[in-house]
Short mmCIF file of C-alpha atoms in Angstrom, two decimals:
data_model
loop_
_atom_site.label_atom_id
_atom_site.label_comp_id
_atom_site.label_asym_id
_atom_site.label_seq_id
_atom_site.Cartn_x
_atom_site.Cartn_y
_atom_site.Cartn_z
CA UNK X 17 -26.96 75.82 -17.08
CA UNK X 18 -28.11 79.19 -15.83
CA UNK X 19 -25.68 82.17 -15.67
CA UNK X 20 -25.82 82.02 -11.88
CA UNK X 21 -24.26 78.57 -11.83
CA UNK X 22 -21.77 79.32 -14.55
CA UNK X 23 -20.54 82.19 -12.40
CA UNK X 24 -20.07 79.86 -9.44
CA UNK X 25 -18.29 77.22 -11.51
CA UNK X 26 -15.55 79.23 -13.24
CA UNK X 27 -12.27 80.24 -11.61
CA UNK X 28 -11.85 83.74 -10.25
CA UNK X 29 -9.54 85.70 -12.52
CA UNK X 30 -6.93 88.31 -11.52
CA UNK X 31 -5.39 90.69 -14.04
CA UNK X 32 -1.86 91.75 -13.05
CA UNK X 33 -0.77 95.01 -14.71
CA UNK X 34 2.89 96.05 -14.48
CA UNK X 35 5.44 97.13 -17.08
CA UNK X 36 8.24 95.24 -15.28
CA UNK X 37 8.46 91.53 -16.01
CA UNK X 38 10.10 90.87 -12.65
CA UNK X 39 7.15 92.43 -10.83
CA UNK X 40 4.69 90.33 -12.84
CA UNK X 41 6.73 87.20 -12.02
CA UNK X 42 6.67 88.00 -8.29
CA UNK X 43 2.90 88.47 -8.37
CA UNK X 44 2.56 85.17 -10.22
CA UNK X 45 4.65 83.39 -7.60
CA UNK X 46 2.59 84.87 -4.75
CA UNK X 47 -0.84 84.07 -6.20
CA UNK X 48 -0.32 80.91 -8.27
CA UNK X 49 -1.19 78.60 -5.37
CA UNK X 50 -4.48 80.40 -4.63
CA UNK X 51 -6.33 78.81 -7.54
CA UNK X 52 -6.90 81.99 -9.53
CA UNK X 53 -6.78 82.34 -13.28
CA UNK X 54 -3.89 84.81 -13.66
CA UNK X 55 -3.82 87.23 -16.57
CA UNK X 56 -0.99 89.65 -17.37
CA UNK X 57 -0.69 93.03 -19.07
CA UNK X 58 2.56 94.98 -19.59
CA UNK X 59 0.96 98.41 -20.00
CA UNK X 60 -2.11 100.56 -19.46
CA UNK X 61 -3.52 100.22 -22.98
CA UNK X 62 -3.17 96.44 -22.90
CA UNK X 63 -4.77 96.36 -19.45
CA UNK X 64 -7.86 98.24 -20.66
CA UNK X 65 -8.21 95.92 -23.65
CA UNK X 66 -7.89 92.79 -21.52
CA UNK X 67 -10.28 94.16 -18.88
CA UNK X 68 -12.91 94.69 -21.57
CA UNK X 69 -12.34 91.29 -23.20
CA UNK X 70 -11.86 89.12 -20.08
CA UNK X 71 -13.85 90.92 -17.34
CA UNK X 72 -11.50 89.84 -14.52
CA UNK X 73 -12.66 89.61 -10.91
CA UNK X 74 -9.80 91.83 -9.74
CA UNK X 75 -7.08 94.06 -11.23
CA UNK X 76 -3.70 94.52 -9.53
CA UNK X 77 -2.55 97.79 -11.05
CA UNK X 78 0.86 99.44 -11.09
CA UNK X 79 0.92 103.25 -11.28
CA UNK X 80 4.17 104.07 -13.04
CA UNK X 81 3.87 102.78 -16.62
CA UNK X 82 5.29 104.33 -19.80
CA UNK X 83 2.15 104.45 -22.00
CA UNK X 84 -0.83 105.12 -19.70
CA UNK X 85 -0.30 105.61 -15.97
CA UNK X 86 -2.33 103.67 -13.43
CA UNK X 87 -4.39 106.66 -12.30
CA UNK X 88 -5.65 107.18 -15.86
CA UNK X 89 -6.33 103.47 -16.29
CA UNK X 90 -8.36 103.43 -13.07
CA UNK X 91 -10.38 106.50 -14.04
CA UNK X 92 -11.05 105.01 -17.49
CA UNK X 93 -12.28 101.78 -15.93
CA UNK X 94 -14.63 103.59 -13.59
CA UNK X 95 -16.07 105.70 -16.41
CA UNK X 96 -16.91 102.61 -18.51
CA UNK X 97 -20.31 100.96 -18.06
CA UNK X 98 -18.97 97.49 -18.81
CA UNK X 99 -15.79 97.67 -16.72
CA UNK X 100 -16.78 100.15 -14.04
CA UNK X 101 -17.52 97.54 -11.35
CA UNK X 102 -14.21 95.63 -11.56
CA UNK X 103 -12.32 95.96 -8.24
CA UNK X 104 -8.85 97.55 -8.47
CA UNK X 105 -5.94 97.28 -6.03
CA UNK X 106 -3.15 99.69 -6.78
CA UNK X 107 0.24 98.10 -6.10
CA UNK X 108 3.05 100.65 -6.38
CA UNK X 109 6.35 101.84 -5.00
CA UNK X 110 4.72 105.20 -4.24
CA UNK X 111 3.78 105.40 -0.57
CA UNK X 112 3.12 109.10 0.02
CA UNK X 113 -0.25 110.35 1.25
CA UNK X 114 -0.90 112.38 -1.90
CA UNK X 115 -0.52 109.31 -4.15
CA UNK X 116 -2.86 107.29 -1.93
CA UNK X 117 -5.52 110.02 -2.00
CA UNK X 118 -5.13 110.40 -5.76
CA UNK X 119 -5.56 106.62 -6.18
CA UNK X 120 -8.75 106.54 -4.16
CA UNK X 121 -10.05 109.59 -6.04
CA UNK X 122 -9.37 107.71 -9.30
CA UNK X 123 -11.60 104.90 -8.00
CA UNK X 124 -9.32 102.19 -6.63
CA UNK X 125 -10.64 99.84 -3.94
CA UNK X 126 -7.36 99.38 -2.08
CA UNK X 127 -3.79 100.73 -2.14
CA UNK X 128 -0.72 98.57 -1.42
CA UNK X 129 2.77 100.07 -1.31
CA UNK X 130 5.91 98.17 -2.22
CA UNK X 131 7.62 96.43 -0.60
CA UNK X 132 4.60 94.57 0.75
CA UNK X 133 3.98 91.59 2.96
CA UNK X 134 3.19 88.58 0.75
CA UNK X 135 0.70 87.05 3.15
CA UNK X 136 -1.06 90.38 3.58
CA UNK X 137 -1.35 90.79 -0.21
CA UNK X 138 -2.80 87.29 -0.54
CA UNK X 139 -5.36 88.04 2.15
CA UNK X 140 -6.34 91.38 0.59
CA UNK X 141 -6.73 89.76 -2.84
CA UNK X 142 -8.72 86.87 -1.37
CA UNK X 143 -11.05 89.24 0.52
CA UNK X 144 -11.75 91.55 -2.41
CA UNK X 145 -12.23 88.66 -4.85
CA UNK X 146 -14.65 87.04 -2.42
CA UNK X 147 -16.59 90.28 -1.95
CA UNK X 148 -16.71 90.85 -5.70
CA UNK X 149 -17.98 87.32 -6.32
CA UNK X 150 -20.69 87.89 -3.76
CA UNK X 151 -21.62 91.18 -5.41
CA UNK X 152 -21.81 89.49 -8.81
CA UNK X 153 -23.94 86.69 -7.39
CA UNK X 154 -26.33 89.19 -5.83
CA UNK X 155 -26.55 91.13 -9.10
CA UNK X 156 -27.17 87.93 -11.06
CA UNK X 157 -29.83 86.88 -8.59
CA UNK X 158 -31.54 90.27 -8.83
CA UNK X 159 -31.50 90.13 -12.64
CA UNK X 160 -32.83 86.59 -12.57
CA UNK X 161 -35.61 87.53 -10.17
CA UNK X 162 -36.55 90.56 -12.28
CA UNK X 163 -36.75 88.50 -15.48
CA UNK X 164 -38.52 85.69 -13.65
CA UNK X 165 -41.20 87.83 -12.03
CA UNK X 166 -41.81 90.09 -15.06
CA UNK X 167 -41.90 87.39 -17.71
CA UNK X 168 -45.09 87.57 -19.84
CA UNK X 169 -45.10 83.75 -19.93
CA UNK X 170 -45.50 81.27 -17.11
CA UNK X 171 -42.18 79.93 -15.78
CA UNK X 172 -41.84 76.72 -13.80
CA UNK X 173 -38.79 75.01 -12.26
CA UNK X 174 -38.96 71.25 -11.68
CA UNK X 175 -36.68 69.04 -9.62
CA UNK X 176 -35.42 65.65 -10.83
CA UNK X 177 -38.67 63.99 -9.68
CA UNK X 178 -40.83 66.44 -11.64
CA UNK X 179 -42.01 68.35 -8.57
CA UNK X 180 -42.56 72.09 -8.91
CA UNK X 181 -39.91 74.01 -6.97
CA UNK X 182 -40.48 77.54 -8.28
CA UNK X 183 -43.18 79.40 -10.23
CA UNK X 184 -43.51 83.00 -11.35
CA UNK X 185 -46.54 85.30 -10.96
CA UNK X 186 -47.74 84.70 -14.53
CA UNK X 187 -47.92 80.95 -13.92
CA UNK X 188 -49.92 81.59 -10.76
CA UNK X 189 -52.31 83.70 -12.85
CA UNK X 190 -52.62 81.08 -15.60
CA UNK X 191 -53.82 78.42 -13.17
CA UNK X 192 -55.76 80.89 -11.00
CA UNK X 193 -53.91 79.62 -7.93
CA UNK X 194 -54.31 81.54 -4.65
CA UNK X 195 -50.54 82.00 -4.41
CA UNK X 196 -47.23 80.56 -5.56
CA UNK X 197 -46.78 78.49 -2.41
CA UNK X 198 -49.88 76.46 -3.22
CA UNK X 199 -48.18 75.13 -6.38
CA UNK X 200 -44.83 74.20 -4.80
CA UNK X 201 -44.39 70.44 -4.53
CA UNK X 202 -47.12 69.61 -7.04
CA UNK X 203 -46.47 67.64 -10.22
CA UNK X 204 -46.78 69.76 -13.35
CA UNK X 205 -48.81 67.08 -15.21
CA UNK X 206 -51.44 67.28 -12.45
CA UNK X 207 -52.19 70.84 -13.61
CA UNK X 208 -53.04 69.61 -17.11
CA UNK X 209 -56.04 68.02 -18.74
CA UNK X 210 -56.15 64.29 -17.78
CA UNK X 211 -55.64 63.31 -21.41
CA UNK X 212 -52.33 65.21 -21.48
CA UNK X 213 -50.83 63.94 -18.23
CA UNK X 214 -49.19 60.73 -19.40
CA UNK X 215 -47.61 62.49 -22.38
CA UNK X 216 -46.35 65.23 -20.06
CA UNK X 217 -44.80 62.70 -17.64
CA UNK X 218 -42.94 61.07 -20.53
CA UNK X 219 -41.87 64.47 -21.86
CA UNK X 220 -40.47 65.55 -18.47
CA UNK X 221 -38.60 62.25 -18.14
CA UNK X 222 -36.89 62.94 -21.46
CA UNK X 223 -36.05 66.48 -20.34
CA UNK X 224 -34.21 65.15 -17.29
CA UNK X 225 -31.70 63.41 -19.55
CA UNK X 226 -28.36 65.25 -19.26
CA UNK X 227 -27.98 68.01 -21.82
CA UNK X 228 -31.38 67.25 -23.37
CA UNK X 229 -32.19 69.73 -26.16
CA UNK X 230 -35.01 72.26 -26.00
CA UNK X 231 -38.28 70.38 -26.38
CA UNK X 232 -41.90 71.37 -27.00
CA UNK X 233 -45.29 70.06 -25.92
CA UNK X 234 -48.81 71.30 -26.57
CA UNK X 235 -51.40 70.62 -23.90
CA UNK X 236 -54.41 72.04 -22.07
CA UNK X 237 -53.97 73.66 -18.66
CA UNK X 238 -56.77 73.39 -16.10
CA UNK X 239 -57.02 76.37 -13.77
CA UNK X 240 -58.25 76.15 -10.20
CA UNK X 241 -61.55 77.66 -11.29
CA UNK X 242 -62.08 74.83 -13.79
CA UNK X 243 -61.29 76.69 -17.00
CA UNK X 244 -59.28 74.92 -19.69
CA UNK X 245 -56.54 76.99 -21.32
CA UNK X 246 -54.52 75.76 -24.36
CA UNK X 247 -50.80 76.16 -23.71
CA UNK X 248 -47.46 75.43 -25.33
CA UNK X 249 -44.69 74.14 -23.08
CA UNK X 250 -41.02 74.75 -23.92
CA UNK X 251 -38.68 72.81 -21.65
CA UNK X 252 -34.94 72.34 -21.22
CA UNK X 253 -32.56 70.60 -18.85
CA UNK X 254 -30.20 72.41 -16.50
CA UNK X 255 -28.31 71.73 -13.26
CA UNK X 256 -29.74 72.95 -9.96
CA UNK X 257 -27.73 72.27 -6.78
CA UNK X 258 -25.70 69.63 -8.66
CA UNK X 259 -28.85 67.68 -9.59
CA UNK X 260 -30.83 67.40 -12.85
CA UNK X 261 -33.71 69.83 -13.13
CA UNK X 262 -35.92 71.34 -15.82
CA UNK X 263 -37.10 74.82 -16.60
CA UNK X 264 -40.44 75.09 -18.36
CA UNK X 265 -41.87 78.07 -20.23
CA UNK X 266 -45.67 77.91 -20.27
CA UNK X 267 -47.08 80.01 -23.10
CA UNK X 268 -50.81 80.75 -23.35
CA UNK X 269 -51.85 80.13 -26.97
CA UNK X 270 -55.54 80.95 -26.56
CA UNK X 271 -55.19 83.89 -28.96
CA UNK X 272 -53.60 81.62 -31.56
CA UNK X 273 -56.48 79.19 -31.25
CA UNK X 274 -58.99 82.02 -31.53
CA UNK X 275 -57.21 83.38 -34.60
CA UNK X 276 -57.22 79.92 -36.17
CA UNK X 277 -60.90 79.39 -35.40
CA UNK X 278 -61.72 82.82 -36.80
CA UNK X 279 -59.84 81.99 -39.97
CA UNK X 280 -61.71 78.70 -40.24
CA UNK X 281 -64.99 80.56 -39.80
CA UNK X 282 -63.96 82.91 -42.58
CA UNK X 283 -63.06 79.96 -44.77
CA UNK X 284 -66.43 78.30 -44.14
CA UNK X 285 -68.28 81.55 -44.73
CA UNK X 286 -66.39 81.99 -48.00
CA UNK X 287 -67.42 78.51 -49.12
CA UNK X 288 -71.04 79.19 -48.18
CA UNK X 289 -71.03 82.51 -50.04
CA UNK X 290 -69.54 80.85 -53.10
CA UNK X 291 -71.84 77.82 -53.10
CA UNK X 292 -75.05 79.63 -52.14
CA UNK X 293 -75.09 83.42 -52.52
CA UNK X 294 -72.72 83.76 -55.48
CA UNK X 295 -74.31 80.91 -57.41
CA UNK X 296 -77.82 82.22 -56.74
CA UNK X 297 -76.87 85.80 -57.68
CA UNK X 298 -75.33 84.57 -60.94
CA UNK X 299 -78.43 82.54 -61.71
CA UNK X 300 -80.69 85.54 -61.05
CA UNK X 301 -78.55 87.73 -63.28
CA UNK X 302 -78.72 85.24 -66.15
CA UNK X 303 -82.47 84.78 -65.73
CA UNK X 304 -83.01 88.54 -65.87
CA UNK X 305 -80.88 88.87 -68.99
CA UNK X 306 -82.72 85.96 -70.58
CA UNK X 307 -86.07 87.56 -69.67
CA UNK X 308 -84.91 90.87 -71.20
CA UNK X 309 -83.96 89.07 -74.40
CA UNK X 310 -87.07 86.85 -74.68
CA UNK X 311 -89.70 89.35 -73.52
CA UNK X 312 -88.91 92.89 -74.74
CA UNK X 313 -90.80 95.42 -72.67
CA UNK X 314 -92.56 98.32 -74.33
CA UNK X 315 -93.42 100.46 -71.33
CA UNK X 316 -90.44 102.73 -70.43
CA UNK X 317 -91.00 102.42 -66.69
CA UNK X 318 -91.03 98.61 -66.80
CA UNK X 319 -88.01 98.58 -69.07
CA UNK X 320 -86.11 100.89 -66.71
CA UNK X 321 -87.01 98.72 -63.70
CA UNK X 322 -85.69 95.62 -65.47
CA UNK X 323 -82.43 97.40 -66.35
CA UNK X 324 -82.03 98.45 -62.71
CA UNK X 325 -82.67 94.87 -61.57
CA UNK X 326 -80.03 93.57 -63.97
CA UNK X 327 -77.56 96.22 -62.81
CA UNK X 328 -78.24 95.41 -59.14
CA UNK X 329 -77.69 91.70 -59.74
CA UNK X 330 -74.44 92.49 -61.55
CA UNK X 331 -73.29 94.63 -58.60
CA UNK X 332 -74.30 91.87 -56.18
CA UNK X 333 -72.09 89.41 -58.05
CA UNK X 334 -69.19 91.87 -58.05
CA UNK X 335 -69.52 92.63 -54.32
CA UNK X 336 -69.82 88.94 -53.50
CA UNK X 337 -66.59 88.29 -55.36
CA UNK X 338 -64.93 91.06 -53.35
CA UNK X 339 -66.18 89.49 -50.13
CA UNK X 340 -64.93 86.07 -51.20
CA UNK X 341 -61.48 87.46 -51.99
CA UNK X 342 -61.35 89.19 -48.61
CA UNK X 343 -62.58 86.23 -46.61
CA UNK X 344 -60.43 83.50 -48.11
CA UNK X 345 -58.81 83.84 -51.54
CA UNK X 346 -58.88 80.41 -53.17
CA UNK X 347 -55.69 81.30 -55.06
CA UNK X 348 -53.83 81.37 -51.74
CA UNK X 349 -54.81 77.78 -50.96
CA UNK X 350 -54.48 76.43 -54.48
CA UNK X 351 -51.53 78.35 -55.96
CA UNK X 352 -49.65 80.10 -53.14
CA UNK X 353 -48.81 83.57 -51.92
CA UNK X 354 -47.41 85.15 -55.09
CA UNK X 355 -50.35 84.23 -57.37
CA UNK X 356 -52.79 85.33 -54.66
CA UNK X 357 -51.05 88.72 -54.39
CA UNK X 358 -51.05 89.09 -58.19
CA UNK X 359 -54.78 88.32 -58.33
CA UNK X 360 -55.45 90.80 -55.54
CA UNK X 361 -53.37 93.42 -57.37
CA UNK X 362 -55.41 92.79 -60.54
CA UNK X 363 -58.65 93.29 -58.65
CA UNK X 364 -57.35 96.55 -57.19
CA UNK X 365 -56.21 97.67 -60.64
CA UNK X 366 -59.82 97.38 -61.79
CA UNK X 367 -60.60 99.95 -59.10
CA UNK X 368 -57.82 102.25 -60.32
CA UNK X 369 -54.95 101.31 -57.95
CA UNK X 370 -51.84 100.21 -59.86
CA UNK X 371 -49.66 97.71 -57.97
CA UNK X 372 -46.03 96.97 -58.85
CA UNK X 373 -45.21 93.51 -57.43
CA UNK X 374 -41.55 92.46 -57.18
CA UNK X 375 -40.64 89.08 -55.69
CA UNK X 376 -38.03 86.33 -55.73
CA UNK X 377 -40.23 83.43 -54.59
CA UNK X 378 -41.56 82.37 -57.95
CA UNK X 379 -43.50 79.13 -57.51
CA UNK X 380 -41.96 78.39 -54.10
CA UNK X 381 -44.55 77.69 -51.41
CA UNK X 382 -44.13 78.93 -47.85
CA UNK X 383 -45.69 77.32 -44.76
CA UNK X 384 -49.44 77.90 -44.81
CA UNK X 385 -49.52 80.11 -41.66
CA UNK X 386 -46.80 82.35 -43.15
CA UNK X 387 -48.59 82.72 -46.49
CA UNK X 388 -51.87 83.58 -44.79
CA UNK X 389 -50.25 86.10 -42.42
CA UNK X 390 -48.33 87.88 -45.20
CA UNK X 391 -51.40 87.98 -47.44
CA UNK X 392 -53.57 89.47 -44.69
CA UNK X 393 -50.95 92.11 -43.86
CA UNK X 394 -50.53 93.02 -47.54
CA UNK X 395 -54.30 93.17 -47.89
CA UNK X 396 -54.59 95.53 -44.89
CA UNK X 397 -51.72 97.73 -46.07
CA UNK X 398 -53.12 98.05 -49.61
CA UNK X 399 -56.54 98.91 -48.23
CA UNK X 400 -54.88 101.72 -46.30
CA UNK X 401 -53.19 102.94 -49.48
CA UNK X 402 -56.48 102.93 -51.38
CA UNK X 403 -58.42 104.72 -48.62
CA UNK X 404 -55.89 107.09 -47.04
CA UNK X 405 -52.75 107.62 -49.12
CA UNK X 406 -54.23 109.83 -51.82
CA UNK X 407 -52.29 108.03 -54.56
CA UNK X 408 -53.17 105.58 -57.30
CA UNK X 409 -50.03 103.44 -57.18
CA UNK X 410 -48.20 101.24 -54.69
CA UNK X 411 -45.28 98.83 -54.65
CA UNK X 412 -45.00 95.36 -53.08
CA UNK X 413 -41.63 93.73 -52.46
CA UNK X 414 -41.53 90.08 -51.39
CA UNK X 415 -38.13 88.48 -50.73
CA UNK X 416 -36.92 85.24 -49.20
CA UNK X 417 -33.37 84.94 -47.90
CA UNK X 418 -31.53 83.26 -45.01
CA UNK X 419 -34.64 81.47 -43.71
CA UNK X 420 -36.54 84.76 -43.40
CA UNK X 421 -39.23 86.22 -45.61
CA UNK X 422 -39.79 89.96 -45.90
CA UNK X 423 -42.81 91.79 -47.26
CA UNK X 424 -42.82 95.53 -47.88
CA UNK X 425 -45.80 97.60 -49.06
CA UNK X 426 -44.85 101.14 -50.04
CA UNK X 427 -46.61 104.14 -51.52
CA UNK X 428 -45.62 107.69 -52.41
CA UNK X 429 -48.80 109.25 -51.10
CA UNK X 430 -49.51 111.90 -48.52
CA UNK X 431 -47.88 110.01 -45.65
CA UNK X 432 -48.68 110.47 -42.00
CA UNK X 433 -48.73 113.77 -40.07
CA UNK X 434 -45.52 114.58 -38.21
CA UNK X 435 -47.42 114.52 -34.89
CA UNK X 436 -48.65 110.94 -35.37
CA UNK X 437 -47.79 108.73 -32.42
CA UNK X 438 -47.47 104.92 -32.58
CA UNK X 439 -50.86 104.69 -30.87
CA UNK X 440 -52.46 106.94 -33.49
CA UNK X 441 -50.81 104.98 -36.29
CA UNK X 442 -52.07 101.71 -34.86
CA UNK X 443 -55.59 103.12 -34.50
CA UNK X 444 -55.87 104.60 -37.98
CA UNK X 445 -53.95 102.08 -40.06
CA UNK X 446 -54.65 98.81 -38.32
CA UNK X 447 -50.97 98.45 -37.46
CA UNK X 448 -51.86 96.67 -34.22
CA UNK X 449 -53.69 93.99 -36.20
CA UNK X 450 -50.65 93.56 -38.46
CA UNK X 451 -48.30 93.40 -35.48
CA UNK X 452 -50.46 90.79 -33.73
CA UNK X 453 -50.54 88.59 -36.82
CA UNK X 454 -46.76 88.79 -37.25
CA UNK X 455 -46.07 88.25 -33.55
CA UNK X 456 -47.96 84.95 -33.58
CA UNK X 457 -45.26 83.61 -35.92
CA UNK X 458 -42.32 85.27 -34.17
CA UNK X 459 -42.10 88.16 -36.63
CA UNK X 460 -42.30 91.93 -36.44
CA UNK X 461 -43.81 94.85 -38.34
CA UNK X 462 -42.23 98.25 -38.86
CA UNK X 463 -43.86 101.32 -40.34
CA UNK X 464 -42.07 104.42 -41.59
CA UNK X 465 -43.73 107.51 -42.99
CA UNK X 466 -43.09 111.16 -43.76
CA UNK X 467 -45.63 113.84 -44.63
CA UNK X 468 -45.86 114.13 -48.40
CA UNK X 469 -43.37 111.30 -48.99
CA UNK X 470 -45.51 108.24 -48.48
CA UNK X 471 -45.61 105.29 -46.11
CA UNK X 472 -43.76 101.97 -45.98
CA UNK X 473 -45.00 98.93 -44.06
CA UNK X 474 -42.42 96.15 -43.68
CA UNK X 475 -42.99 92.75 -42.08
CA UNK X 476 -40.34 90.10 -41.47
CA UNK X 477 -41.10 86.51 -40.48
CA UNK X 478 -38.75 83.61 -39.68
CA UNK X 479 -39.14 80.36 -41.62
CA UNK X 480 -38.28 76.93 -40.31
CA UNK X 481 -39.03 73.39 -41.39
CA UNK X 482 -41.12 72.64 -38.31
CA UNK X 483 -43.38 75.69 -38.75
CA UNK X 484 -46.21 73.81 -40.43
CA UNK X 485 -46.15 71.07 -37.82
CA UNK X 486 -45.76 73.47 -34.88
CA UNK X 487 -48.55 75.64 -36.22
CA UNK X 488 -50.86 72.65 -36.50
CA UNK X 489 -49.99 71.61 -32.93
CA UNK X 490 -50.67 75.10 -31.62
CA UNK X 491 -53.93 75.44 -33.50
CA UNK X 492 -55.16 71.92 -32.78
CA UNK X 493 -53.89 70.69 -29.40
CA UNK X 494 -54.83 67.16 -28.45
CA UNK X 495 -57.96 66.89 -26.26
#
């Protein structure tokens, strides 16, 4: 249920603050039949604590209390961001003009002097509570509208029959509709690829079951201009005007699909390089060596040309192996993240960069998308160390704990200039690419650096049992 309806459902609460038990009892007797939730505090300090913890709809505040007087309590409330909007009625035996002015200066909303008319007090409490509830409702509505209109994902509200009752601007953009009104009253499945519509109808029917859990569906959205857009739908049940309804988050996963297709292209290219270019280069190298052994050349120029050809073929094999490791390390598929990182560290060590790898995964395998993302980020970070850090050593820390995996790549090199901005960092170090990869899996990347003290790149990704399945759904939605 949305916060707006929770607010409407709960009782209005009134906090009665007075150091005299008899006064609190009288207030209880006057207001108990009004249907309020009555809370009581015997002093100023207790009143401030309860106001912070309970957020009452109204405070009836006595002035003359032994620990903190009512004026101070009122000023403290008004100075607090969390409690500053709570209405306050001062109820006191003081009835002089100076006390009234001082109360209003402290921030009270009304001032009632004892003895008071019981009916009048009830009416004043009822009016202020009602006005405060209206203010809260307006604030909640404004917050809801702000979140709704500014959401980066499409948002759709459905009634119990599956008809669209509300859409946000992003959803209008996703389907290239002329305006939001043109979507109201339509069935959400009608906006999807025909092959997805029956599944979507069944999915919405399940959502309308009372208290149905959050549910997911991958489908293809058809825009008004005929373009197909892969999307992920997250839906949940809630009550709208005392009737079942559903709220749907429509997330464009085109970038995920593109990333997956790019990775598949890299995989295929790696296989082709291995089966064709690498094999041919190796064969040429062996043939040249065999020719050098079987047919010794006497002319210095010819001998030198043959040596150069052998050296070039050897370099071609080495560069091809580098390309294969960069495109798709077979160790990552066959053995897992840790062995792939160790192999990559060994290859970098041959180029003079010493890598200290510390990890607690051992032989444990992570979901394939997580392993690939972490490997690519580590690869990018280590390339930055080799090219920009001005150091010949780096450290990798890989830890798994509490369903989260963390990867840190750190060096003690020259670091970044003090004037570097996040935009500059992203441009020079490929941080944006790292952040995009992590964001696809719900993770984040942080980079810290100081001139002369090195740079640390840290990525954290969540792990869940459904990640492999969800990733496959997102990458390969049904036609």
